mmCIF file of C-alpha atoms in Angstrom:
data_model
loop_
_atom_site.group_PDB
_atom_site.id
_atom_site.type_symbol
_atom_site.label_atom_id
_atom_site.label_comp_id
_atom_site.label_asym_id
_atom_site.label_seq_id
_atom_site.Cartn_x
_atom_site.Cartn_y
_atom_site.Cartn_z
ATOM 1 C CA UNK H 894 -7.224 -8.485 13.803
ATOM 2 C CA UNK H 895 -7.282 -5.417 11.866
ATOM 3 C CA UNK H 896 -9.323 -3.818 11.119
ATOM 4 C CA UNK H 897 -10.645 -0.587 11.692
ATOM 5 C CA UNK H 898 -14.091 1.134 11.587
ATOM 6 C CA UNK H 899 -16.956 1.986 13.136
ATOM 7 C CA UNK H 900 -15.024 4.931 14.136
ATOM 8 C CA UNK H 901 -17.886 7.604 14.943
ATOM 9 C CA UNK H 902 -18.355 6.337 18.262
ATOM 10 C CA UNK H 903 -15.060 4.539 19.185
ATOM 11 C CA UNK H 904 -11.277 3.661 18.433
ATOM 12 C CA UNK H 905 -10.459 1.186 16.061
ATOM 13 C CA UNK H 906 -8.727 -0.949 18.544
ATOM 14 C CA UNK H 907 -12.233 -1.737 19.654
ATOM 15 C CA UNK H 908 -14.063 -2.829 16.351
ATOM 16 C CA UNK H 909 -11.468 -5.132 15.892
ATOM 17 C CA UNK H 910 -11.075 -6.387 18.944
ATOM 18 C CA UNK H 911 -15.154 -7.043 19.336
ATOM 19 C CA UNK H 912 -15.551 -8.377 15.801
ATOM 20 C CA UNK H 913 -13.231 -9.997 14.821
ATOM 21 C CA UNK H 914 -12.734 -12.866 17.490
ATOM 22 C CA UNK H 915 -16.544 -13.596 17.105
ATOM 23 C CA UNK H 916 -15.883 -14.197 13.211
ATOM 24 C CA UNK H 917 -12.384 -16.043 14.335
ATOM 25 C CA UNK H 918 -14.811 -18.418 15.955
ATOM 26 C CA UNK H 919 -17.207 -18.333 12.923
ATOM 27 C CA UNK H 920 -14.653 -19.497 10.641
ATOM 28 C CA UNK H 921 -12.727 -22.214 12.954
ATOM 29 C CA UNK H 922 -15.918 -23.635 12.677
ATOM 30 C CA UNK H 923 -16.555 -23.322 8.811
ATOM 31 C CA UNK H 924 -13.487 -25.779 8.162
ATOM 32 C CA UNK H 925 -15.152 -28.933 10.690
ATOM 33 C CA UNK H 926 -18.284 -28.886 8.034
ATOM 34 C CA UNK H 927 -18.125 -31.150 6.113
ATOM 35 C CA UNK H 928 -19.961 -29.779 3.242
ATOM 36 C CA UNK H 929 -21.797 -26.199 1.797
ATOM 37 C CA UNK H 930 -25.176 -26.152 0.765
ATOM 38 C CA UNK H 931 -24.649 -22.924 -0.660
ATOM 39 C CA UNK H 932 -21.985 -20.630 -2.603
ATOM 40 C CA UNK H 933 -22.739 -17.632 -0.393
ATOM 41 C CA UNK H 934 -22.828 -17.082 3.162
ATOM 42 C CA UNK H 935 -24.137 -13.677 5.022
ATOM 43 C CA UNK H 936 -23.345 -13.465 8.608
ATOM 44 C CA UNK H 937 -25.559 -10.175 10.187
ATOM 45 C CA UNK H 938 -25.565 -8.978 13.737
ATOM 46 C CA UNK H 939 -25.077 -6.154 16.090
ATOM 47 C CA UNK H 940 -23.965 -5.313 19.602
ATOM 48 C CA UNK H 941 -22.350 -2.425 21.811
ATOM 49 C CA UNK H 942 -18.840 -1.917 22.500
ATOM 50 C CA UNK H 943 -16.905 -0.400 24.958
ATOM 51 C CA UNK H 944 -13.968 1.873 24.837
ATOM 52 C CA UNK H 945 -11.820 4.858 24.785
ATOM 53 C CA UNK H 946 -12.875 7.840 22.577
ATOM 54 C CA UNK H 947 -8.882 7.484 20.902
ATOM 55 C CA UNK H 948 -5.781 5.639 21.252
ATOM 56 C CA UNK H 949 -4.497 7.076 24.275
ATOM 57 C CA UNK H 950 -7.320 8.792 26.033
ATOM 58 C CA UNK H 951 -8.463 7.946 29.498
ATOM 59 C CA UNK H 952 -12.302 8.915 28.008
ATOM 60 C CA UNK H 953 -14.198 5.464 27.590
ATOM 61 C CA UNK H 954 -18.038 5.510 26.093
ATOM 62 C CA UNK H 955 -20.223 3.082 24.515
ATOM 63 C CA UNK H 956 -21.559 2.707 20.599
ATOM 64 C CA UNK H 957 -23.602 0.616 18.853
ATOM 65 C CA UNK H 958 -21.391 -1.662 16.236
ATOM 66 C CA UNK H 959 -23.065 -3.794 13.516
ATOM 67 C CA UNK H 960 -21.368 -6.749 11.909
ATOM 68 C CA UNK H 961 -22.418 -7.164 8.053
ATOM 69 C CA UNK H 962 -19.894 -10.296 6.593
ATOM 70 C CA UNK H 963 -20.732 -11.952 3.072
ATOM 71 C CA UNK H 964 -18.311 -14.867 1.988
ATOM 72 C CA UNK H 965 -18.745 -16.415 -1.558
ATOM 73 C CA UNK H 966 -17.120 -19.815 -2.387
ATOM 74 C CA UNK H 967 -15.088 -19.456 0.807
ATOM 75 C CA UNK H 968 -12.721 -17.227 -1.199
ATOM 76 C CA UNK H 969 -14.608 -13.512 -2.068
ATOM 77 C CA UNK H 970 -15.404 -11.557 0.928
ATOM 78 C CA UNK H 971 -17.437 -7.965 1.891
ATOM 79 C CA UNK H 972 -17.285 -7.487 5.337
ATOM 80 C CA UNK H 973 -17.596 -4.461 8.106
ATOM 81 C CA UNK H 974 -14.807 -5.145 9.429
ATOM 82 C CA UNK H 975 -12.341 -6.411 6.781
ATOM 83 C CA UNK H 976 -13.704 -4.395 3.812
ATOM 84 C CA UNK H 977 -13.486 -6.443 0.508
ATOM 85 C CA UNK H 978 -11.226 -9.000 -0.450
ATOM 86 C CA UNK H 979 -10.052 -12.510 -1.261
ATOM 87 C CA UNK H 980 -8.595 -15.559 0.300
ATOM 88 C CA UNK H 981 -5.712 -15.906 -1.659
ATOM 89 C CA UNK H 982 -4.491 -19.136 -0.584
ATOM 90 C CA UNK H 983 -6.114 -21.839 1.951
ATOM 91 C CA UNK H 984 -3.982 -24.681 2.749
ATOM 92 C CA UNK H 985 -4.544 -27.318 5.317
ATOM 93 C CA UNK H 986 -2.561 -25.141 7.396
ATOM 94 C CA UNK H 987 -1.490 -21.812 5.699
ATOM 95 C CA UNK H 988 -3.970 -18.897 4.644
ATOM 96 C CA UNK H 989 -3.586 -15.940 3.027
ATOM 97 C CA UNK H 990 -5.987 -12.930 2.205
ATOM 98 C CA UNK H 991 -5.501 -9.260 1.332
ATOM 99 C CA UNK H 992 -7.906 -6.776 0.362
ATOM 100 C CA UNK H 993 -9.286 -3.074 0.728
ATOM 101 C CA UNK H 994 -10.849 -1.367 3.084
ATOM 102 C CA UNK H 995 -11.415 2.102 5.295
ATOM 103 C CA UNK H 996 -9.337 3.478 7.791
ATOM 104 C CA UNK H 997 -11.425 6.152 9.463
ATOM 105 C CA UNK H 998 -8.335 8.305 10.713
ATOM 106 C CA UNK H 999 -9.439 10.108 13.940
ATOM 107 C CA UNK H 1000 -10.986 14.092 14.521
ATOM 108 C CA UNK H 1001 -9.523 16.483 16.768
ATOM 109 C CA UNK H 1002 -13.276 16.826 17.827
ATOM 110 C CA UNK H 1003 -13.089 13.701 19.434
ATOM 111 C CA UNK H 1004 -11.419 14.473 22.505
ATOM 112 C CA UNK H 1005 -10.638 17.945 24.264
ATOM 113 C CA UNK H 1006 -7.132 16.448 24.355
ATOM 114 C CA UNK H 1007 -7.037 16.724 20.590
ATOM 115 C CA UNK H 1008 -7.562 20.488 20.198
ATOM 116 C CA UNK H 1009 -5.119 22.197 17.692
ATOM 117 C CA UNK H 1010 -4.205 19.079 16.496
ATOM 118 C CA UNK H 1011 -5.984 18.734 13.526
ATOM 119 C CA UNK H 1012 -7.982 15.545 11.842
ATOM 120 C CA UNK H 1013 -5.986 12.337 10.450
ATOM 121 C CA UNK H 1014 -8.612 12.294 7.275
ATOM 122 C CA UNK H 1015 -9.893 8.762 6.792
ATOM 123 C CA UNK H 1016 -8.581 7.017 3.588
ATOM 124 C CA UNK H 1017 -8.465 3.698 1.502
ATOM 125 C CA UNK H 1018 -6.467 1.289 3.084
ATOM 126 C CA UNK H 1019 -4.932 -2.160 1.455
ATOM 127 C CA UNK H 1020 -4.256 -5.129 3.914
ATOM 128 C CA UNK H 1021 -2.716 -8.920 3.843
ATOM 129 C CA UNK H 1022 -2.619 -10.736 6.376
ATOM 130 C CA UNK H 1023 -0.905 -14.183 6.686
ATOM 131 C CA UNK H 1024 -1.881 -17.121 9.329
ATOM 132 C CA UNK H 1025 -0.812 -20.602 10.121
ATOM 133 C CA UNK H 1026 -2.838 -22.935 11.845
ATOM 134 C CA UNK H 1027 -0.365 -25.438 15.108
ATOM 135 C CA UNK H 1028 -3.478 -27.725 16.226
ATOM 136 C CA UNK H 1029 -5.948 -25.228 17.846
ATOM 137 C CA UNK H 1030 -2.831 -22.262 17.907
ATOM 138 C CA UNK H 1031 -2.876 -19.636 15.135
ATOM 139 C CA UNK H 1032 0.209 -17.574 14.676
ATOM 140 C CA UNK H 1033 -0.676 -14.622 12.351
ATOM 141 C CA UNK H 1034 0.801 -11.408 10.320
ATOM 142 C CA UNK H 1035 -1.427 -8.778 9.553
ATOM 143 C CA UNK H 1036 -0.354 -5.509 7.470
ATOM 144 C CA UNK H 1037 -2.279 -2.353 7.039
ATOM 145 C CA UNK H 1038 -1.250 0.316 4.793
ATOM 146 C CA UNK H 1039 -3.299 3.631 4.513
ATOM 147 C CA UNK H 1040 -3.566 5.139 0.859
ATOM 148 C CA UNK H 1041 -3.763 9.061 2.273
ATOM 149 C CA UNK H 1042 -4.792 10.294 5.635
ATOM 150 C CA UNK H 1043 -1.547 9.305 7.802
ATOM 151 C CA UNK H 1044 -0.206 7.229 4.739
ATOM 152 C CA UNK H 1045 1.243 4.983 7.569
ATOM 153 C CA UNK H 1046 1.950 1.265 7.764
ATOM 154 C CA UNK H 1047 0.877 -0.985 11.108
ATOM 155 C CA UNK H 1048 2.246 -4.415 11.219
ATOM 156 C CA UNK H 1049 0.624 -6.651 13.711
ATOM 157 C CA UNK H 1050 2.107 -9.973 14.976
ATOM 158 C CA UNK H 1051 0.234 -12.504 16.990
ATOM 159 C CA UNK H 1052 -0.629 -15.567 18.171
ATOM 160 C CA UNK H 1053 -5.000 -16.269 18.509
ATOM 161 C CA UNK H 1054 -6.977 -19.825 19.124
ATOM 162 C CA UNK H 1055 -10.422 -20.817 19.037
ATOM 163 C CA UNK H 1056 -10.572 -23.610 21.970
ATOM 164 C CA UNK H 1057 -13.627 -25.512 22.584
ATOM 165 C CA UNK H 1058 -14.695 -25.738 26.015
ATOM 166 C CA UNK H 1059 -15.245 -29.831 25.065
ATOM 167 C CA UNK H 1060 -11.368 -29.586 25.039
ATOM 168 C CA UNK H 1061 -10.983 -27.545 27.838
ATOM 169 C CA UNK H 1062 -12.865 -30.262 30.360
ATOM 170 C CA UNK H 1063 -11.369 -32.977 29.166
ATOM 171 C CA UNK H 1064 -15.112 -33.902 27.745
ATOM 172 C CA UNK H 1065 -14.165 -33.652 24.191
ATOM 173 C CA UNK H 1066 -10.689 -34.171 22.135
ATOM 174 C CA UNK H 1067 -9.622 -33.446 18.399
ATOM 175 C CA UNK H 1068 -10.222 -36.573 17.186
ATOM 176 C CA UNK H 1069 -14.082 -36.151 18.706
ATOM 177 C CA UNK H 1070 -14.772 -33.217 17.567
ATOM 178 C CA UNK H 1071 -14.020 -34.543 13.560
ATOM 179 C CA UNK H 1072 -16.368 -37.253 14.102
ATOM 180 C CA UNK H 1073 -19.099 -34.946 15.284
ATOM 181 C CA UNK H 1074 -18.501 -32.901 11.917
ATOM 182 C CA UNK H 1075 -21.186 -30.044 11.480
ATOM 183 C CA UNK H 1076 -22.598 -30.902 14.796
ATOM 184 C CA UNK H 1077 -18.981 -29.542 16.374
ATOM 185 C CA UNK H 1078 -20.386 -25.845 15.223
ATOM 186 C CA UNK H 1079 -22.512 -26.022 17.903
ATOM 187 C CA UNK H 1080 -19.946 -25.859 21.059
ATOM 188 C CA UNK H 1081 -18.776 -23.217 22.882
ATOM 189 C CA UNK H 1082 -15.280 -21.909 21.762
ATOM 190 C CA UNK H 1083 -13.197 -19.835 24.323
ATOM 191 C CA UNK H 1084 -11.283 -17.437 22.191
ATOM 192 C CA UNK H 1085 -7.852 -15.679 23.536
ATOM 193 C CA UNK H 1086 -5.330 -13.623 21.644
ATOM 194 C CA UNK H 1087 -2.189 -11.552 22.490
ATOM 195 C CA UNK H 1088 -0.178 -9.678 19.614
ATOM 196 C CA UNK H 1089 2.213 -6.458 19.554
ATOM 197 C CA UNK H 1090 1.586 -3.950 16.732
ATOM 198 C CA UNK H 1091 4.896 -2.027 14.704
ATOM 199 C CA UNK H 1092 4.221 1.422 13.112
ATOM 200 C CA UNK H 1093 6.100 3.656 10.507
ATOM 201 C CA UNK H 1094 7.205 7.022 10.916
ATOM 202 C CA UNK H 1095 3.947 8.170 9.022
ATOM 203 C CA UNK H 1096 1.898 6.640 11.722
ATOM 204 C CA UNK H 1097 3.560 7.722 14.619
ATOM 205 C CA UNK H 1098 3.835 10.859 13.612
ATOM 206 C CA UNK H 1099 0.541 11.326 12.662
ATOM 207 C CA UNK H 1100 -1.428 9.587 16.147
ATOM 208 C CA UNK H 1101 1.480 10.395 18.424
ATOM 209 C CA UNK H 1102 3.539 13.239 17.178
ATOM 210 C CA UNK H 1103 3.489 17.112 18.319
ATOM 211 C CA UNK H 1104 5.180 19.435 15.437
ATOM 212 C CA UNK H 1105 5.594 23.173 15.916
ATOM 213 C CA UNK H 1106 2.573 24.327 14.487
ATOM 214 C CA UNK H 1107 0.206 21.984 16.557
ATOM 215 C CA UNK H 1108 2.215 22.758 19.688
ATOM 216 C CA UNK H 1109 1.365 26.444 18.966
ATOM 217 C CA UNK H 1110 -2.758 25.442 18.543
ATOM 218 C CA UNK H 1111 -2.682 23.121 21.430
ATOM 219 C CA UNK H 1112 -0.319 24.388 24.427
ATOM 220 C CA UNK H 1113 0.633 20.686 24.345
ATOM 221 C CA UNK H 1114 5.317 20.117 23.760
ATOM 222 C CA UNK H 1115 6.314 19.325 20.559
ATOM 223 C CA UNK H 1116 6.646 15.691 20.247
ATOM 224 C CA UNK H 1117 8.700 13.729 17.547
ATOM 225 C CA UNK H 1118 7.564 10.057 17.379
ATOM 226 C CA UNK H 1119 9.245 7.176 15.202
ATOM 227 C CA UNK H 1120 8.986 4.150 14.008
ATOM 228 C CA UNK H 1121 8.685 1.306 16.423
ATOM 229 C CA UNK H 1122 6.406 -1.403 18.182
ATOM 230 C CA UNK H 1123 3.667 1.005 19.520
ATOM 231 C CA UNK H 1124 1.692 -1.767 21.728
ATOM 232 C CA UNK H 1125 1.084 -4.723 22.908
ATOM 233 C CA UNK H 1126 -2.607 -6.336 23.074
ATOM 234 C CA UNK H 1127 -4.182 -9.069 25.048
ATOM 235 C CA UNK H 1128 -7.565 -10.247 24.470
ATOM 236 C CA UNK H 1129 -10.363 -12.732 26.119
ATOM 237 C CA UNK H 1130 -13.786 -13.578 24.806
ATOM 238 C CA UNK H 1131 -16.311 -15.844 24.439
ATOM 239 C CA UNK H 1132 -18.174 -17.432 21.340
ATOM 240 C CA UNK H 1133 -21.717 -19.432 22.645
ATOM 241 C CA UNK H 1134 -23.775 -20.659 19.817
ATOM 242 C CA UNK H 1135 -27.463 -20.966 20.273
ATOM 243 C CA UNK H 1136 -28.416 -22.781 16.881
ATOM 244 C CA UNK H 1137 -26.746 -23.629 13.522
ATOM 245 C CA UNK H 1138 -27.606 -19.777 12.634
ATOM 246 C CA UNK H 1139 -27.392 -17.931 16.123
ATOM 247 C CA UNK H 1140 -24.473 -17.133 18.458
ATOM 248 C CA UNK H 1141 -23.510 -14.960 21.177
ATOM 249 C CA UNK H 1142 -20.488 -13.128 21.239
ATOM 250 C CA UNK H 1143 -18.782 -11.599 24.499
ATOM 251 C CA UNK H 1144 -14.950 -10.025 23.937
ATOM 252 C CA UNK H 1145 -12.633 -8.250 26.609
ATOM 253 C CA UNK H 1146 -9.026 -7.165 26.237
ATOM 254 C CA UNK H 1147 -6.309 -4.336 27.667
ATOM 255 C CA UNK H 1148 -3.944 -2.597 25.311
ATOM 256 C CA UNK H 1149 -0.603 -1.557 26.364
ATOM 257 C CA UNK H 1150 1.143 1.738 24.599
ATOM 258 C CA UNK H 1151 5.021 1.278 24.582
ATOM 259 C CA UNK H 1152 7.845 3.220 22.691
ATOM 260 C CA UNK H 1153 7.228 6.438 21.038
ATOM 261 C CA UNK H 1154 3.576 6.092 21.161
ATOM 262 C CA UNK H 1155 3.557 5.770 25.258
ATOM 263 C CA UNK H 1156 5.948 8.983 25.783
ATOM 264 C CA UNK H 1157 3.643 11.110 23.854
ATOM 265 C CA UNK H 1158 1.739 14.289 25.227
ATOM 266 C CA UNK H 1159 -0.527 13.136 23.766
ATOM 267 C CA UNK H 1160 -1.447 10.061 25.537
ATOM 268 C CA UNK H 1161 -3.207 10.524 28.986
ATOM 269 C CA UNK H 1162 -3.200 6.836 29.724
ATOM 270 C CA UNK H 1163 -0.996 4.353 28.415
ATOM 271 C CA UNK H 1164 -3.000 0.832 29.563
ATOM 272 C CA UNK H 1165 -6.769 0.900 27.849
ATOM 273 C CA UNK H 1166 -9.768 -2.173 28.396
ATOM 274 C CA UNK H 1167 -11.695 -2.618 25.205
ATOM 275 C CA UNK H 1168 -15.211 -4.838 25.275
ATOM 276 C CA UNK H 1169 -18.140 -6.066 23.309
ATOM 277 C CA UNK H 1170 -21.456 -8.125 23.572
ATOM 278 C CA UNK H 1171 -22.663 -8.885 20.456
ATOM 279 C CA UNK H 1172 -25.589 -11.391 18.709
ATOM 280 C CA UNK H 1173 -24.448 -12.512 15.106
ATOM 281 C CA UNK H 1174 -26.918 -14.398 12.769
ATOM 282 C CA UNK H 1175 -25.600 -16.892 9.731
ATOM 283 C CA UNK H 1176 -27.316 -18.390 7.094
#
């Protein structure tokens, strides 16, 4: 979900897409322990992702994406991925948890595609997102509103789980993996996710739009984009622990531009694949 940075090397699609369904995993597990030994809790790792240089380019390339995550009392966070913030509410159920972070807008240097365009300058950005757990289902909200750059608002809704492959065999049920408490860290989750994103006019106008001056600069037609769902995401991955502190993370998923965003001159290919491999450490 969400988040968006890492930027120099890819979209933000990707960083969220490879992070945050290995800390979706992360903190499934956090609520089977039965106790903390500790206020704080650092999670640390790093991996390579995989794709396109923008949201609409048919350009994929790899970078290098580190994952940085402190928690304290399970309610202040500092994360690379989610920025800072709080848990505002944690119910049996319901959660809630808004904060700031960095949207890192996107360069016209980027992609020959871009020329004449111009930068979307990277800004502030406030977020709150909303989820509510149905067994081992997580229906979500997210908002994202940029404080300069595009000034636009994305509203993503979803559905995500955390599965345990105990579950998925028939080895394991629900009420064995609460008796194993702590111990139920320790097995594989298969994570899966789909969601569609809406955008204001800000937004599209800014990613997907062509106005007269731009078309001038770039030989590409002037383009008016509007509010409206701009995509629809589906993603796959994998969370393996190794120990109590180490895990392997593997992530896949294919994002589909529709409306506004998919008609643009911009775009050169409407269906993108996003990956990661990653190896987190917590203690």
């Amino acid at each position: 979900m969400m988040m968006r940075n890492a930027k120099a090397a890819l979209t933000s699609g990707l960083f969220v897409l490879v992070v945050s369904f290995p800390l979706l995993a992360e903190a499934d597990q956090k609520k089977e322990k039965a106790s903390l030994s500790s206020d704080w809790e650092f999670t640390i790792g790093l991996g390579v992702g995989y794709g396109p240089d923008y949201e609409g380019s048919d350009d994929y390339e790899f970078g290098a994406l580190p994952i940085v995550e402190v928690v304290w009392k399970d309610r202040i966070y500092l994360s690379s991925h989610e920025g800072l913030g709080a848990y505002f509410y944690q119910g049996d159920q319901l959660s809630l948890q808004g904060g700031i972070n960095y949207d890192g807008g996107r360069d016209e240097s980027d992609n020959s595609r871009l020329r004449g365009l111009g930068d979307v300058d990277a800004a502030a950005a406030l977020n709150f997102t909303a989820e509510y757990e149905v067994g081992p289902i997580t229906p979500f909200v997210s908002l994202e509103k940029s404080l300069g750059g595009s000034d636009g608002l994305q509203i993503e809704f979803g559905v995500e789980s955390a599965i345990p492959f105990g579950m998925l065999t028939g080895r394991l049920s629900a009420q064995d993996l609460e008796q194993m408490g702590e111990v139920a860290a320790l097995e594989p989750r298969l994570l899966l996710g789909i969601s569609t994103t809406w955008v204001d006019d800000n937004y599209a106008e800014s990613y997907f739009g062509v106005n007269a001056r731009q078309s001038t600069r770039s030989g590409l037609a002037r383009y008016s984009a509007e509010s409206g769902f701009k995509s629809v995401d589906f993603e796959i991955g994998v969370h393996y622990p190794l120990t109590r502190n180490w895990a392997i993370n593997a992530t896949t998923g294919y994002s589909q531009l529709v409306g506004d965003a998919a008609d643009s001159p911009i775009v050169q290919d409407e269906g993108q694949f996003f990956g990661g491999l990653f190896v987190t450490y917590t203690f």
